[in-house]
Amino acid sequence: LRASLPGRSALALDGFLEHRANGLHFDGNVLLNSASFAEFVKWSRAPIGNAADQQLAVPFSLTSSIRARPRSIELGNLKLRLAGASAQGSVNYNWIGRPALIANIEADTLDLEKFGKDLLEPARIANWMGLLGDAPAGVKPAAPSATDLTLRLTANRISDGVRDLADVDIDLGRLDGALRLEKFNVTWQPGLKLALKGALEKLTSTPTGEITGTVTAADNTSGLHLAELLGLTAAAKLPPQSFAALTPLRLSISAITGQDIPNKSGRLASNLVADGVIGSDRVRITASTDGPWRQWLGQPTQIQARITGDRAETTMRRLIGASNAVSLHNRKRSADDKTTRPKPA
């Protein structure tokens, strides 16, 4: 099959079509070329963000094997070239029961700037993963999806024109209101490395589960980025200087949310343990709060820290400075919301 499509595009399809008892089966190969990705998206009405914008009026091509069944379609040996970048992998979509999309993507460099603004903003990513109670301004709230998504992505570099992620190695799934992190390894801006795994359920109501891993911040700059990420959890803009002063650091973390509180029916607890090194000092920090993790700033929070080392006193002062920033936000929030009376950290 050969066809010329609107948007100065051409489609070539070769293979074998067979009618069986359960429906049509097709096995073959597909080639799609276009002189303008923007024009092709506009014609096909594909839901790809700002891809129809004229800044993406660039050539693109797609080649892959194709395997179609009555309730599934799979693209294998997929190769995509667009705007000077290339990616390869496979995509499988099936609607046997609950619809599911499984994507395995490998790339050297992915430039997302032309697809939209601030696509790698931490709040956008966390919102898409279902980790925020409220979506950030200008971002559509993450709703329960009717389609399960499994994404396995490796890339040397991903950029949105403002932020750069490196050494990306991700295997995650959003499955019927739950988040599964087989691995989330990424250098989030230069110097800040995350290696996380775990699972959370009931994302749209009362999240329960555990996330573990390591966080490494090499210098003051990466400390600023760490403050940005912590601000997502805190639902506040925390003074970045407080966290920049705590670098270099390497911490193993364990965050558990949605635990039942003994003798308090219906009450849940959230706990965080961070164990590692700040500067040259050994530290262990534990924090716990009664209630959902998304609202921990509006609830009494208990924090304990043990520090040993030559600069333990200095490290403690810096930790207190960072926690005071949270405490001050607690007091401000309690003044606005009379139903909560959080205690200083």
JSON list of C-alpha atoms in Angstrom, two decimals, residues 298-299 330 333-335 337-342:
[
{"chain": "A", "resi": 298, "resn": "GLY", "atom": "CA", "xyz": [-0.50, 21.68, 57.86]},
{"chain": "A", "resi": 299, "resn": "GLN", "atom": "CA", "xyz": [-0.03, 19.02, 60.52]},
{"chain": "A", "resi": 330, "resn": "ASN", "atom": "CA", "xyz": [3.65, 26.18, 58.98]},
{"chain": "A", "resi": 333, "resn": "ARG", "atom": "CA", "xyz": [-0.46, 28.44, 56.83]},
{"chain": "A", "resi": 334, "resn": "SER", "atom": "CA", "xyz": [-2.09, 27.90, 60.25]},
{"chain": "A", "resi": 335, "resn": "ALA", "atom": "CA", "xyz": [-3.07, 31.58, 60.29]},
{"chain": "A", "resi": 337, "resn": "ASP", "atom": "CA", "xyz": [-6.45, 27.80, 57.90]},
{"chain": "A", "resi": 338, "resn": "LYS", "atom": "CA", "xyz": [-7.92, 27.80, 61.42]},
{"chain": "A", "resi": 339, "resn": "THR", "atom": "CA", "xyz": [-8.64, 24.06, 61.22]},
{"chain": "A", "resi": 340, "resn": "THR", "atom": "CA", "xyz": [-4.96, 23.20, 61.45]},
{"chain": "A", "resi": 341, "resn": "ARG", "atom": "CA", "xyz": [-2.60, 24.10, 64.28]},
{"chain": "A", "resi": 342, "resn": "PRO", "atom": "CA", "xyz": [0.76, 22.68, 63.30]}
]
